[in-house]
mmCIF file with all atom_site columns, C-alpha atoms in Angstrom:
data_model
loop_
_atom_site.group_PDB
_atom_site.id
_atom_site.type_symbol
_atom_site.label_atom_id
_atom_site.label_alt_id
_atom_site.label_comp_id
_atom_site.label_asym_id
_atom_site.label_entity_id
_atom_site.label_seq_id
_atom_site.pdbx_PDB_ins_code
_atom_site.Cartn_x
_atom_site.Cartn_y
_atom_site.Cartn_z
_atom_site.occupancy
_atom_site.B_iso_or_equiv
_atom_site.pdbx_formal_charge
_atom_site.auth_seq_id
_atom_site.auth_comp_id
_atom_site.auth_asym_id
_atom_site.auth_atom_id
_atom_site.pdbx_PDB_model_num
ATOM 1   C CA . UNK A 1 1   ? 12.758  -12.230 -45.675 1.00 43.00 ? 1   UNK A CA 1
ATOM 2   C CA . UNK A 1 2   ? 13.365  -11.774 -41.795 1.00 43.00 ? 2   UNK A CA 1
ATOM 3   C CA . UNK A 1 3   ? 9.508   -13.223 -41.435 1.00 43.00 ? 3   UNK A CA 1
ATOM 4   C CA . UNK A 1 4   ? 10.371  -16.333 -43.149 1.00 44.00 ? 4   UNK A CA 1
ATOM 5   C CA . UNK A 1 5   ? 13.382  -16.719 -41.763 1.00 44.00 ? 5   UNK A CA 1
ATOM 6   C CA . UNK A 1 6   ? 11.042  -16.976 -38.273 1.00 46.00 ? 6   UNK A CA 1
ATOM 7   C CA . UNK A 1 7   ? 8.439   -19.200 -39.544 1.00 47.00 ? 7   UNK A CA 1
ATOM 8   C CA . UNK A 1 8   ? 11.076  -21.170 -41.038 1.00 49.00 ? 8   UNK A CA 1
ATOM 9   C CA . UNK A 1 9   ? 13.076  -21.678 -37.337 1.00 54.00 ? 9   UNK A CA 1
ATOM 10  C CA . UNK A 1 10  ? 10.860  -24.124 -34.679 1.00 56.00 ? 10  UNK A CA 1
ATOM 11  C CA . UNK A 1 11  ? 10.199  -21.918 -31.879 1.00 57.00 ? 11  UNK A CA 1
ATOM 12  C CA . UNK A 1 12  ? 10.429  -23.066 -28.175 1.00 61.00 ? 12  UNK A CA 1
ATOM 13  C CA . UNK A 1 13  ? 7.812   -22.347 -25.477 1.00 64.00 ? 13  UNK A CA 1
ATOM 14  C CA . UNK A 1 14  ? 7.453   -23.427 -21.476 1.00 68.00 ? 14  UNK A CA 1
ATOM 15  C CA . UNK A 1 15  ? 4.397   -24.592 -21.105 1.00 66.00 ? 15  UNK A CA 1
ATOM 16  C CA . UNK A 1 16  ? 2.801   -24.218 -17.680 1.00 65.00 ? 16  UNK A CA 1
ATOM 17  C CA . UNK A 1 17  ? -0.796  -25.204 -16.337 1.00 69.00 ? 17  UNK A CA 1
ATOM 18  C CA . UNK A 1 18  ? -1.655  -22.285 -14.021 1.00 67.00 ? 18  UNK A CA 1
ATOM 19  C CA . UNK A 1 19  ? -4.676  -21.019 -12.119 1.00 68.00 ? 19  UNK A CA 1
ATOM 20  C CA . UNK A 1 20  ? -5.805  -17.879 -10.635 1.00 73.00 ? 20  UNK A CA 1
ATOM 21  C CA . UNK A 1 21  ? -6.447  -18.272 -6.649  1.00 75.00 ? 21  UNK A CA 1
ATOM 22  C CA . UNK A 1 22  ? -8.142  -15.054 -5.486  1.00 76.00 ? 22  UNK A CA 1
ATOM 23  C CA . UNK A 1 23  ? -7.047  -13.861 -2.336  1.00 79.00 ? 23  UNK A CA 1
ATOM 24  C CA . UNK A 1 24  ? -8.115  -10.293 -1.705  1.00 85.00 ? 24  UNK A CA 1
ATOM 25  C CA . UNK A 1 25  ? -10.975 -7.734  -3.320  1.00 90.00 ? 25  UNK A CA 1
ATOM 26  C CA . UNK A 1 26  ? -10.571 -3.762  -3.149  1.00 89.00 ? 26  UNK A CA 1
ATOM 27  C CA . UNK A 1 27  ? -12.579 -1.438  -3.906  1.00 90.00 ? 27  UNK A CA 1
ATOM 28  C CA . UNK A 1 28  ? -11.702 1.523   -5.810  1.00 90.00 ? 28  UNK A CA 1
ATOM 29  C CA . UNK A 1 29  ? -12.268 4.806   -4.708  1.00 84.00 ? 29  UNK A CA 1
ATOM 30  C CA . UNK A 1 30  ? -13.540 7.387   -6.991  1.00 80.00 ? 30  UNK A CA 1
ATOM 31  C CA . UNK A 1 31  ? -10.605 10.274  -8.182  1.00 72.00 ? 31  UNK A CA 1
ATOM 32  C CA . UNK A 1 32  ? -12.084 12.813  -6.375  1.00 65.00 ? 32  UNK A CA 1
ATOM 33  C CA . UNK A 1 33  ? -12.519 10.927  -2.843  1.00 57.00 ? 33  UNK A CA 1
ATOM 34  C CA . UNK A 1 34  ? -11.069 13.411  0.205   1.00 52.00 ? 34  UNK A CA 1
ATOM 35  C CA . UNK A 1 35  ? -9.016  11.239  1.725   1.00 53.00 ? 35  UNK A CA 1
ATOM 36  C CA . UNK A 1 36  ? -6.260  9.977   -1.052  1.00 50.00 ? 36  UNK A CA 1
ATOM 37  C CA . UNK A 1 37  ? -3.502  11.521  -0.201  1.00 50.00 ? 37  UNK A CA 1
ATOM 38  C CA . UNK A 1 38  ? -1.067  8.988   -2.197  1.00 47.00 ? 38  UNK A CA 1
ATOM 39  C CA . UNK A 1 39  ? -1.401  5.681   -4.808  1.00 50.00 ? 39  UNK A CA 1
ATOM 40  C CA . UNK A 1 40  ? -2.097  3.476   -1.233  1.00 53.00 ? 40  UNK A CA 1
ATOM 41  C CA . UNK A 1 41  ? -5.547  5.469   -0.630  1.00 57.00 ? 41  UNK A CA 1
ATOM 42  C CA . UNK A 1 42  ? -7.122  4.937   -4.085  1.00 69.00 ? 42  UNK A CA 1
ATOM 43  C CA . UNK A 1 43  ? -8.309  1.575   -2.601  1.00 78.00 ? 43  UNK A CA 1
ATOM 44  C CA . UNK A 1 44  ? -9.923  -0.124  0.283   1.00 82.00 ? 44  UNK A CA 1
ATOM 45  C CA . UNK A 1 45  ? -9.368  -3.547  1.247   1.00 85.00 ? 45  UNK A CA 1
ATOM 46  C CA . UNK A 1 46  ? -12.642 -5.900  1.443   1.00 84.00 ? 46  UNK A CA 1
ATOM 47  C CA . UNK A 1 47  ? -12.998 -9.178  3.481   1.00 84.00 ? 47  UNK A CA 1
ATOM 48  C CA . UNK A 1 48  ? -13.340 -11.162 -0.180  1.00 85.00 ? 48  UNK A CA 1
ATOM 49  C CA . UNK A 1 49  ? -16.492 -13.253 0.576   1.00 83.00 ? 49  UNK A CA 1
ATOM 50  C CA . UNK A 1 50  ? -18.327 -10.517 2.222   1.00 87.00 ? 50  UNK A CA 1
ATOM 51  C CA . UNK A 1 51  ? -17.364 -8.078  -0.456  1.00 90.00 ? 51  UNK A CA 1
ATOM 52  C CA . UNK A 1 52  ? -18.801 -10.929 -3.486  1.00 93.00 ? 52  UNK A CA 1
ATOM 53  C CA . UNK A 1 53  ? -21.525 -12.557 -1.671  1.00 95.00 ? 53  UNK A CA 1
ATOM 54  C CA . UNK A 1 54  ? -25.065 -11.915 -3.508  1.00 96.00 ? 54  UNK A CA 1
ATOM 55  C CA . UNK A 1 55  ? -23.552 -9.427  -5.874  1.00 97.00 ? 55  UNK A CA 1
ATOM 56  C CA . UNK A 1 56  ? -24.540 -8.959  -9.424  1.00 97.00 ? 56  UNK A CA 1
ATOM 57  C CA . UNK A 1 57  ? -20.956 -8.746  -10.548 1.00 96.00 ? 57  UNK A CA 1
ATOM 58  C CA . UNK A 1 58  ? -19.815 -7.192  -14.421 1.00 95.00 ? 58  UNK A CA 1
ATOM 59  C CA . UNK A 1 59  ? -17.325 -8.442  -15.462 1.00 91.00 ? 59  UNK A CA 1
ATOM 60  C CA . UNK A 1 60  ? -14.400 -6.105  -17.011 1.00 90.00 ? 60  UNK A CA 1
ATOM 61  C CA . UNK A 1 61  ? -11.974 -8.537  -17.319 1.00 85.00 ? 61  UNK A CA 1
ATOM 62  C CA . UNK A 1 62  ? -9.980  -8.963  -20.312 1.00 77.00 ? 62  UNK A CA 1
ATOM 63  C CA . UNK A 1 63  ? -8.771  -12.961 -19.805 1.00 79.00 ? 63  UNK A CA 1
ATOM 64  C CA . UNK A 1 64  ? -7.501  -15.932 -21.459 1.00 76.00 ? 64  UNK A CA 1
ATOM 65  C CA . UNK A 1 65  ? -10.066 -18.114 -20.133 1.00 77.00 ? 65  UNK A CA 1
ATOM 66  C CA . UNK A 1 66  ? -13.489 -15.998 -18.556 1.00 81.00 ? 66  UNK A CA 1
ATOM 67  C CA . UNK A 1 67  ? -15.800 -19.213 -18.378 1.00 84.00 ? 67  UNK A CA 1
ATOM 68  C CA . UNK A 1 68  ? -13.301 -20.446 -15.607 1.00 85.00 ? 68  UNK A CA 1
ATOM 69  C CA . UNK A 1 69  ? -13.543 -17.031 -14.011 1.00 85.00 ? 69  UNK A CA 1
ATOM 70  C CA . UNK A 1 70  ? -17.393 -16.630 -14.165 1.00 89.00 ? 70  UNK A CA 1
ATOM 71  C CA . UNK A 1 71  ? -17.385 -20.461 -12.095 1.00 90.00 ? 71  UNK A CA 1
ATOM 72  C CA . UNK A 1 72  ? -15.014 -19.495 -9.337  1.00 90.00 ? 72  UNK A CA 1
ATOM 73  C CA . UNK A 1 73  ? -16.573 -16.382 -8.581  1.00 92.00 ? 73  UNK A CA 1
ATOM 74  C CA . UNK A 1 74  ? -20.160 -17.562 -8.325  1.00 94.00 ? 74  UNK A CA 1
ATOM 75  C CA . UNK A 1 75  ? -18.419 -20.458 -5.996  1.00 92.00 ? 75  UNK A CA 1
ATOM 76  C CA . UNK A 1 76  ? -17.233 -17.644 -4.126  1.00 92.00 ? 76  UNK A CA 1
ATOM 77  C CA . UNK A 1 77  ? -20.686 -16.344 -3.658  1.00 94.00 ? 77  UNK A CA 1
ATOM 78  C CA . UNK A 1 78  ? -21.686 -14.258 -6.150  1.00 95.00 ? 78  UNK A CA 1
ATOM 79  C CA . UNK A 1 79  ? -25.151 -13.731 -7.534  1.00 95.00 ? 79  UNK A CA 1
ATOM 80  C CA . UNK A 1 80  ? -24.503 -13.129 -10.894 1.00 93.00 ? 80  UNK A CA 1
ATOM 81  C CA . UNK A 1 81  ? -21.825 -12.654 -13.395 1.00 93.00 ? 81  UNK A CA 1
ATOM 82  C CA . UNK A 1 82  ? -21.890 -10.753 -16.423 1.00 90.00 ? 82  UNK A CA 1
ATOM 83  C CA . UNK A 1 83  ? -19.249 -9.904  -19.259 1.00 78.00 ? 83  UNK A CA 1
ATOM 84  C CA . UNK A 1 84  ? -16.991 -12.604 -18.788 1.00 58.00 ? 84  UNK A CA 1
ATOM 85  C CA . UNK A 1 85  ? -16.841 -12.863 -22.779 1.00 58.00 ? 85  UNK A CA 1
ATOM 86  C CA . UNK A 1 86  ? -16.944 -9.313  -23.526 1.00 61.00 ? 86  UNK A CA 1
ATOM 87  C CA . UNK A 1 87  ? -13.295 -8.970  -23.835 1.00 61.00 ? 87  UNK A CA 1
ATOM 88  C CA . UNK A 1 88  ? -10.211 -11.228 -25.051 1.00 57.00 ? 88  UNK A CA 1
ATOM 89  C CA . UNK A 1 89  ? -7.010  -11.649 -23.582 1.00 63.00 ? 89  UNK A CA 1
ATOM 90  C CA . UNK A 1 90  ? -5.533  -8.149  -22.899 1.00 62.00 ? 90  UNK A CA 1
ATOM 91  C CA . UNK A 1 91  ? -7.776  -6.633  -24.560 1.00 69.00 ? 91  UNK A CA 1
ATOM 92  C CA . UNK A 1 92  ? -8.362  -2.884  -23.128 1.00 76.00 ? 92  UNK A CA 1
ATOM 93  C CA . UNK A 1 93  ? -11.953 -1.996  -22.390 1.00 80.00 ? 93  UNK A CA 1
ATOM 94  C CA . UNK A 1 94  ? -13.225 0.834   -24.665 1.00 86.00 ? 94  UNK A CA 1
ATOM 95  C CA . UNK A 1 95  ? -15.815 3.605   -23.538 1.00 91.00 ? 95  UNK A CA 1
ATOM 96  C CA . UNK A 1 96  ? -18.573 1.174   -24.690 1.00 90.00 ? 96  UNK A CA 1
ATOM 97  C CA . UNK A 1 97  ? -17.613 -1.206  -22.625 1.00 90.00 ? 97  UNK A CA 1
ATOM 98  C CA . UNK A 1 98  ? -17.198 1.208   -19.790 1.00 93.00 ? 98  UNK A CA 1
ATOM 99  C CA . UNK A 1 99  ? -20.511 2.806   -20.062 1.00 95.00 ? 99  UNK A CA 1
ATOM 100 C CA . UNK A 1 100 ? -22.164 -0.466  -21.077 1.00 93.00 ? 100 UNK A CA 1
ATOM 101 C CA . UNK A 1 101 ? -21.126 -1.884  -17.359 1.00 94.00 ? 101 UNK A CA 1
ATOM 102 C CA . UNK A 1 102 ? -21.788 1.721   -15.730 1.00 96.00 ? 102 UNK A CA 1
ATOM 103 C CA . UNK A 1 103 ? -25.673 1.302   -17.239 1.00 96.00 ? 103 UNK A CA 1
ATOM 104 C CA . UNK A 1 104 ? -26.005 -2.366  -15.924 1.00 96.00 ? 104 UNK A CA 1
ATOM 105 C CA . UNK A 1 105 ? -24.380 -2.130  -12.261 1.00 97.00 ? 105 UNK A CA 1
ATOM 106 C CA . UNK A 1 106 ? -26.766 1.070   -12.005 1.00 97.00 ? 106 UNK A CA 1
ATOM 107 C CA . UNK A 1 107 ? -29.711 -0.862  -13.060 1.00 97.00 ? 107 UNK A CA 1
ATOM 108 C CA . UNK A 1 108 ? -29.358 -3.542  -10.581 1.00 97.00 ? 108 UNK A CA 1
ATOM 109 C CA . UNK A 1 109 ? -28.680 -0.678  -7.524  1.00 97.00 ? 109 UNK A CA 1
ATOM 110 C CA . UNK A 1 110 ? -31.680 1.234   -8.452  1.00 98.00 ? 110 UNK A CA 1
ATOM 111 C CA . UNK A 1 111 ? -33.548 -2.036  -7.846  1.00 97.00 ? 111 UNK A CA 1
ATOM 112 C CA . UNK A 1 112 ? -32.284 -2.573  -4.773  1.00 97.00 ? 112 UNK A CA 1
ATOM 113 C CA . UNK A 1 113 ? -29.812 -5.295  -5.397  1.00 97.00 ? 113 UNK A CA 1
ATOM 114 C CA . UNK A 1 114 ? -25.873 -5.184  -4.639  1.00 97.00 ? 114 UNK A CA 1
ATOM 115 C CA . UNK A 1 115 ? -23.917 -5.045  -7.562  1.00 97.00 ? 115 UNK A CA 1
ATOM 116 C CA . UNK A 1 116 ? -20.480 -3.767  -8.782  1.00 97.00 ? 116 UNK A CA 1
ATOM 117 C CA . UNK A 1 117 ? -18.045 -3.718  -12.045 1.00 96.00 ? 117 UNK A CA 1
ATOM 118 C CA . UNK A 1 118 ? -15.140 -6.226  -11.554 1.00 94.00 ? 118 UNK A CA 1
ATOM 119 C CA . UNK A 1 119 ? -11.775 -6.061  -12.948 1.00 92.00 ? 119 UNK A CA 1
ATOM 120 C CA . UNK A 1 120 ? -8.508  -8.326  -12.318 1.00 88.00 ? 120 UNK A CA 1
ATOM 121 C CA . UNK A 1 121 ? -4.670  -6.763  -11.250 1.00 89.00 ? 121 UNK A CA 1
ATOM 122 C CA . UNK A 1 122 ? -3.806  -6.632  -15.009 1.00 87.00 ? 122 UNK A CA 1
ATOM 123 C CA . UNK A 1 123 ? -6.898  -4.419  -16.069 1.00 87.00 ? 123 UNK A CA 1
ATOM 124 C CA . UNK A 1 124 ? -6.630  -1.915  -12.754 1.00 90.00 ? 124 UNK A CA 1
ATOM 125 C CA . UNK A 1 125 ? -2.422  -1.454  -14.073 1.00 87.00 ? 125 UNK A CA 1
ATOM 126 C CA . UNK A 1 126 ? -3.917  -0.761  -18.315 1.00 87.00 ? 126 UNK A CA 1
ATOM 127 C CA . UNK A 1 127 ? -6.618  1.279   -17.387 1.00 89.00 ? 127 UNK A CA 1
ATOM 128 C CA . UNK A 1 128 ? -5.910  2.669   -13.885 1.00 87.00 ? 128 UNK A CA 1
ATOM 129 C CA . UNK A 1 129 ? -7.584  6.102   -14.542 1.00 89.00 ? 129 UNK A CA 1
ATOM 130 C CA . UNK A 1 130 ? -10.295 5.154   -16.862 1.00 92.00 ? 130 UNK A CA 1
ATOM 131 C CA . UNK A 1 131 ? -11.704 2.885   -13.665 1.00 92.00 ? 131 UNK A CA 1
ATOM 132 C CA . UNK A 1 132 ? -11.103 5.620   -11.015 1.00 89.00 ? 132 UNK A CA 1
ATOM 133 C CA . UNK A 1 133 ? -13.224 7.803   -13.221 1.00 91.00 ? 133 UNK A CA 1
ATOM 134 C CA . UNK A 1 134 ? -15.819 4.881   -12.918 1.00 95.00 ? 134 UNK A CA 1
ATOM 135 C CA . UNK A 1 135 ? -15.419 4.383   -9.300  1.00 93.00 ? 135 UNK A CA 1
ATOM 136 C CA . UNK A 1 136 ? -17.410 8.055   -8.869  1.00 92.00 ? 136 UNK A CA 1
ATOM 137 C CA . UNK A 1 137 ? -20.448 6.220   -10.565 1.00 95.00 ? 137 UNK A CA 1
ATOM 138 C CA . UNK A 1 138 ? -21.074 2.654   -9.400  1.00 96.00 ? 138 UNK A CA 1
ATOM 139 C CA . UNK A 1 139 ? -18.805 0.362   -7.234  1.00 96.00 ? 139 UNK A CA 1
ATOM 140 C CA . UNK A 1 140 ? -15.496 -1.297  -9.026  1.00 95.00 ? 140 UNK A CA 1
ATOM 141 C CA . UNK A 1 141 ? -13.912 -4.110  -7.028  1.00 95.00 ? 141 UNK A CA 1
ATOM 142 C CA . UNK A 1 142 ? -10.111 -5.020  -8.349  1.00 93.00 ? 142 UNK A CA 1
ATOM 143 C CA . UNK A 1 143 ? -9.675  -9.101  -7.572  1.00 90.00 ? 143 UNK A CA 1
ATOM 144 C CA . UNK A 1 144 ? -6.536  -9.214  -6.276  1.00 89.00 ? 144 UNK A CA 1
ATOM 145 C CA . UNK A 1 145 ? -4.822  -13.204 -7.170  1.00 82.00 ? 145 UNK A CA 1
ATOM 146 C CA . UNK A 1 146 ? -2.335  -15.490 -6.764  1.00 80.00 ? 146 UNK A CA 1
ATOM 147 C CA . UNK A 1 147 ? -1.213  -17.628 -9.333  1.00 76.00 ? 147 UNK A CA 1
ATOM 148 C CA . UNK A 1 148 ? -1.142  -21.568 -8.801  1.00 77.00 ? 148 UNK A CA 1
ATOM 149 C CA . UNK A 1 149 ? 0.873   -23.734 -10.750 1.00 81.00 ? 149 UNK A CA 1
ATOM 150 C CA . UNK A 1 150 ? -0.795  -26.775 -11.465 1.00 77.00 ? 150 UNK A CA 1
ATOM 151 C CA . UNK A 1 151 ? 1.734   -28.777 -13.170 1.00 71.00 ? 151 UNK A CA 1
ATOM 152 C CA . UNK A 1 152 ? 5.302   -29.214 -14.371 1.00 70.00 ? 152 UNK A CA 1
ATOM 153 C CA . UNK A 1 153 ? 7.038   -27.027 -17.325 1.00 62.00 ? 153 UNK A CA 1
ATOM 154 C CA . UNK A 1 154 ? 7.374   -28.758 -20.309 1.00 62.00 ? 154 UNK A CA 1
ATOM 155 C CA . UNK A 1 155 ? 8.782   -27.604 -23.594 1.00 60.00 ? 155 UNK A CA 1
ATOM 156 C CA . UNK A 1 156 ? 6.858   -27.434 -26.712 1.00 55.00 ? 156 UNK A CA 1
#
């Protein structure tokens, strides 16, 4: 009864054009590194086109829209991007996931080639320990973003 009563009502929503500016790229450190002393430590701050130019970047990013994602960060200067559909909206990664990026990032360093698992803000604050964990494998960079409102509120 209470579920058609909802479906019944017109629900309101804001509607809001946004976009994700990047702004800043850290690197994880791995849970066992000797200097973390508190939360602050477990990261390292990386100029953000130095730390994605000519990197083979997989993508652990569980997004709304991925395709927009993959674009800006090969604008940004990135050699490759993987993953970007692997994952819906807040969708956690599973250990498949995990391992399957693990396998790929060290595939690309044993030939040589700079690469590293991404994530977004969101993902780092779901699965903080589960990418620490994979930070003492192969390199994670968290993209640290603004958000840019590209038009008005409207209700619909």
């Amino acid at each position: 009864a209470v579920l058609s009563s909802l479906c019944s009502q017109r629900l309101h929503a804001t509607v809001v054009r946004s976009q994700m500016v990047p702004r800043a790229v850290l690197r994880l450190k791995p849970p066992h590194y000797q200097g973390v002393r508190s939360a602050n430590d477990m990261s390292e701050s990386l100029p953000i086109g130095d730390a994605l130019h000519g990197v083979h970047l997989v993508c652990l990013t569980g997004i709304a829209c991925p395709q927009a994602l993959m674009r800006q960060l090969l604008s940004m200067g990135a050699s490759f991007v993987s993953g970007t559909s692997a994952l819906y909206d807040h969708q956690q990664c599973g250990e498949a996931e995990l391992k399957h990026a693990e396998t790929e990032v060290t595939n690309e360093l044993s030939r040589g080639r700079k690469a590293a698992v991404l994530i977004t803000q969101k993902d780092y604050a779901r699965q903080r320990d589960d990418f620490h964990q994979l930070a003492a494998n192969v390199p994670v960079y968290v993209l640290v973003s603004d958000v840019k409102v590209l038009s008005e509120p409207s209700i619909d």
